Every structure is written in structure tokens, then in C-alpha cells.
Amino acid sequence: MADSTGARSESDLPIEAVYDDSALEGFDPEAKLGRPGSYPFTRGVYPTMYTGKPWTMRQYAGFGTAKESNERYHQLVKAGTGGLSVAFDLPTQMGYDSDEPIAHGEVGKVGVAIDSIEDMRTLFNDLPLDKISTSMTINAPGSTLLLLYQLVAEEQGVAGNQLTGTIQNDVLKEYIARGTYIYPPRESLRLIADVFAYCHREMPRWNTISISGYHMAEAGATPVQEIAFTLANAMEYVRAAQAAGLDVDDFAPRLSFFFVARTTLLEEVAKFRAARRIWARIMKEQFGAQNPKSQMLRFHTQTAGVQLTAQQPEVNLVRVALQGLGAVLGGTQSLHTNSFDEAIALPTEKAARLALRTQQVIAYETDVTKTVDPFAGSYVIESMTDQIEEAALALIQAVEDRGGAVAAIEQGFQKSEIERSAYRVQLEIDEGERTVVGVNRYTLDQEDHYEPLRVDPQIEADQRDRLARLRAERDNDAVAAALSALQAAARGTDNVLYPMKEALRAKATGGEVAHALREVWGTYQPRETF
């Protein structure tokens, strides 16, 4: 192999100027790759991958009111999207109702406000829930939104075993990267294990968790950190479910993952392949999973929002196309391509349609769907896959040495590692060592005017009015009794989702459910790190 030119990957690993057969000395294709759809799944989780049908084209949407979001969903379905992905506003994500003082100014801003079953009915009005797959980006109150979705489906005559989709439900990464947590980590793990058990019985086709590296990547994690910390979190979820008495092969087939796709296409392809191989071996060798579906790392990908720029936003169309291509070449199961204007505001209808068209061009106008894992055997890709695997395993071990993901979170380990990487990248941009087109090179003297989508401040007042009517018209004694039953389950060992569902059916709000659990479990207070 030629000497290194000093080039480094996003994970700060060396990249050679030329790769040759010496890069794969001792490489065993059978052990490292196998066949597509077979252990260790390096080449993909399904034998035919996209040669039979493309990935699910899932567009993330949700803003303002449930009615506005419902209209956007109908537009996306009409445009050909195969799955919906719901964004919720910050109060919903944090377990607060729209009329609470802490929610003021945030209602409907970064997603749709869902306070009760009435909002959920409006959100999915006239959408065929037995035919579409719905992904909900919701974590701490993931169980609440899942049950509201199930209740609305039941009203449409759709049974739980017909529903397909995903709740993100990944709270551990919230303590690391985002901050939309409610309860302490160990109580959050209890709630997640209850979701696993509930869906195994009631919603067997539903993906019970989407263990996310995306948000850590958006906070500055490198590709190695992204998969290492994600898989370490996943190991903690598996242990929590086993501790709750669940057999690994009863819940692991419904685990799914969520990763970013950056513009550094080669490293991203290698990252996805390495992640599949690591997870397969962890599940088989460490947790004793026998079902091949328990060993599969199935994942959704979203293109990298953090790499989009407010300057010359149309250039983001090029970035997103490259990122989406990397996700496809890496074997994603579903994909959301960001709109070019998301660095400025919520996407306009035209921008959202262009983002979907980007996926459709990749699927139907290129030849990447005609063969499985087209980079298999490439000197550079196989070398980078091995390199990323080795570095990620070392970082997973560093988490394990600290007592596992929760203990490492409590020590601030993952957060500090990510912050160090984010600082390095920003310094490279500021000093011109890393080129960002339109930001520190190829800039314009004057940017074109862009009119972003605006969120109407009247939304908050309307949500408050709806909540007032709801509380005036419902049976408040029934709500109080249902919330009391929920708290009794939370104090004991019963699965909390069953009484939670009855409370929501009685028109308890999401905030009331979260407050009922706060009274029993408390809230998380992060350790000071300065």
C-alpha cells in the first residue's frame, strides 16, 4: 500500500492515497462478509436488498397544528412516500401540555403539538394506518404517543397486529446529546422494557425502539463514536429487557437503529457495514441470540442536518444527494432526505417534495439498486470497514469498563468525548483546514433572499383553547382514577402501558400522564461537569 499522505477521516483515522491488495492481507471474505442476508450481515440484512424493491422513502414532517401536519402527510403520500415520520414540538417531547407555562413560546415550533387523543385523531385523519408505516421521533414520552396512535388506529378498525412503524424511544442518547429526558435513567429503562413487553404481545410488527446515533452525530460525534455509543446504549437496553424477564429472541427482532449519513461517502458506507457486523457478533456471542432477526442491525438513516448551511442553501441539494447515496450504498432500510432549506427554518412544501424526489432519482435513475452491496471487496471500503470496526469496539469496551452506558453517562464520558470531537471540527473550519462550500470558501458577497416557512403564533392560543374544552367536557373523575392506577403500576412491577392506555382513552393529556409518573419516579438532574 502507498504511504499515507496525511489525510484523515471524520473519525480521525488515516486515509491512504492508494489502496491495493496489501490492504486486505489475511482478509477472510467468508468470516468478514458472508452472503447478503446472512451472518454477520456485513453485506446487508436481506439477501436481495434493493433488487426486489427500494428502501422505504420516509419523509420527516410535523409542524404547527395537527391539522396542518395532516395536510402535509396527505401531500407526501400523494407524492409517493411509503412511510411517514412525525416530528413533535418541544413541549410534547418533554412531557408538557401546550397550556403549561414552561411550554410558552415553543408550541408547534419544531414539530406538531400533540396534547391528547383528539390531536392524534386529527393528525392521522383519513390516512390508511393499516397500509402506511409511521415513525415517531419521540423518546421520554414514547409510550404515550405509541398508545395514542394505537387508540386512533383502533377507532379506524385497525388492530394492533396490523400496525407497522417505529417509536424512537431511545432515552439514553438524550442524556448524552439532546436533553429531552424526563425521568432518571434507570426508571427510563424500566419504561422502555415495558414497551418491549407490551408490543411483543399487542403490536408484534411494531419496532419498539430506534436506537439513535443520529443525534449524537449532530452534536459532533465522529462516525466511530456514533456507532460505538449507539451500540453501547443498545447493549444496555438488551440487559434491561433481560432483567425484566424477557427472552432476547422475543424482543430483539423488533429493535431498530437510526444513523446519520454525511457527505464523506466512503467512510459512511464503511461505517454502516461495520455497525452491522459488530452488532451481529454482540447479539450472537454476548447475548446468545439464536434468531437471525435478533442479530440483524436494521436501521433508518437521515441525511446530516448539521452539514447543511444557511449560506447558499441550494447547495444543500447537492449535499443531500451525496448523503442519501451513501446511505443507500451502505444498505439502509429506510431513508429521510433533508430539505435544502432546513438550516434556515421548517421546510416549505416545495423543498420537502424536492427532498423526496432526490431519493426517487437515486432509486429509479441510477443503477445502485441493481446489485447488492456494490462496494464489497473494494480495497478501500473493506479496509475502512475493518478500521472503523476496530476503533468502535475499543470505544465500546471503554464504555463497558466504566460500568456500561448508564454508568458512563452518569460519569459524563460520552458527552465529553463528543464535545472534544465537535471542538476539533469547528476549529478546522474556523482555521480553513476544512472546506465548507459557501461558508469559508466560494462565498458570495450577497446572499439571495429566502422566505422561510413561518409558524403562526396563534397556534399556541388555539391549543390552549382545545385543552380547556377537553378538560371541561371529559369525565375528570374517570381520568383521576386512571392516573391513580397508572401510578400504582409505576410503584410496583406491573407493566405501566396497560393503565396508561386506559388513562389516554379517558382523555388524559400527555402532560398529565408524564406528571403522574414524575410524582412516582422523579425527574433527572444531570451532574455538573464544570
PDB file of C-alpha atoms in Angstrom, residues 37 41 45-46 252 255 257 279-280 283 291-298:
ATOM      1  CA  GLY A  37     -28.834 -11.576   4.389  1.00  0.00           C
ATOM      2  CA  PHE A  41     -24.705  -9.267   7.778  1.00  0.00           C
ATOM      3  CA  VAL A  45     -29.657  -7.703   6.294  1.00  0.00           C
ATOM      4  CA  TYR A  46     -31.665  -9.103   3.358  1.00  0.00           C
ATOM      5  CA  ALA A 252     -34.527  -8.244  19.776  1.00  0.00           C
ATOM      6  CA  LEU A 255     -35.002  -3.435  17.734  1.00  0.00           C
ATOM      7  CA  PHE A 257     -31.414   1.789  14.758  1.00  0.00           C
ATOM      8  CA  TRP A 279     -23.993  -5.854  16.298  1.00  0.00           C
ATOM      9  CA  ALA A 280     -24.409  -9.341  14.841  1.00  0.00           C
ATOM     10  CA  MET A 283     -26.005 -10.366  19.853  1.00  0.00           C
ATOM     11  CA  ASN A 291     -32.904 -15.991  15.849  1.00  0.00           C
ATOM     12  CA  PRO A 292     -31.091 -14.420  12.877  1.00  0.00           C
ATOM     13  CA  LYS A 293     -33.518 -11.489  13.065  1.00  0.00           C
ATOM     14  CA  SER A 294     -32.188 -10.758  16.556  1.00  0.00           C
ATOM     15  CA  GLN A 295     -28.704 -10.447  15.078  1.00  0.00           C
ATOM     16  CA  MET A 296     -29.691  -8.067  12.277  1.00  0.00           C
ATOM     17  CA  LEU A 297     -28.957  -4.380  12.606  1.00  0.00           C
ATOM     18  CA  ARG A 298     -31.849  -2.805  10.721  1.00  0.00           C
TER      19      ARG A 298
END
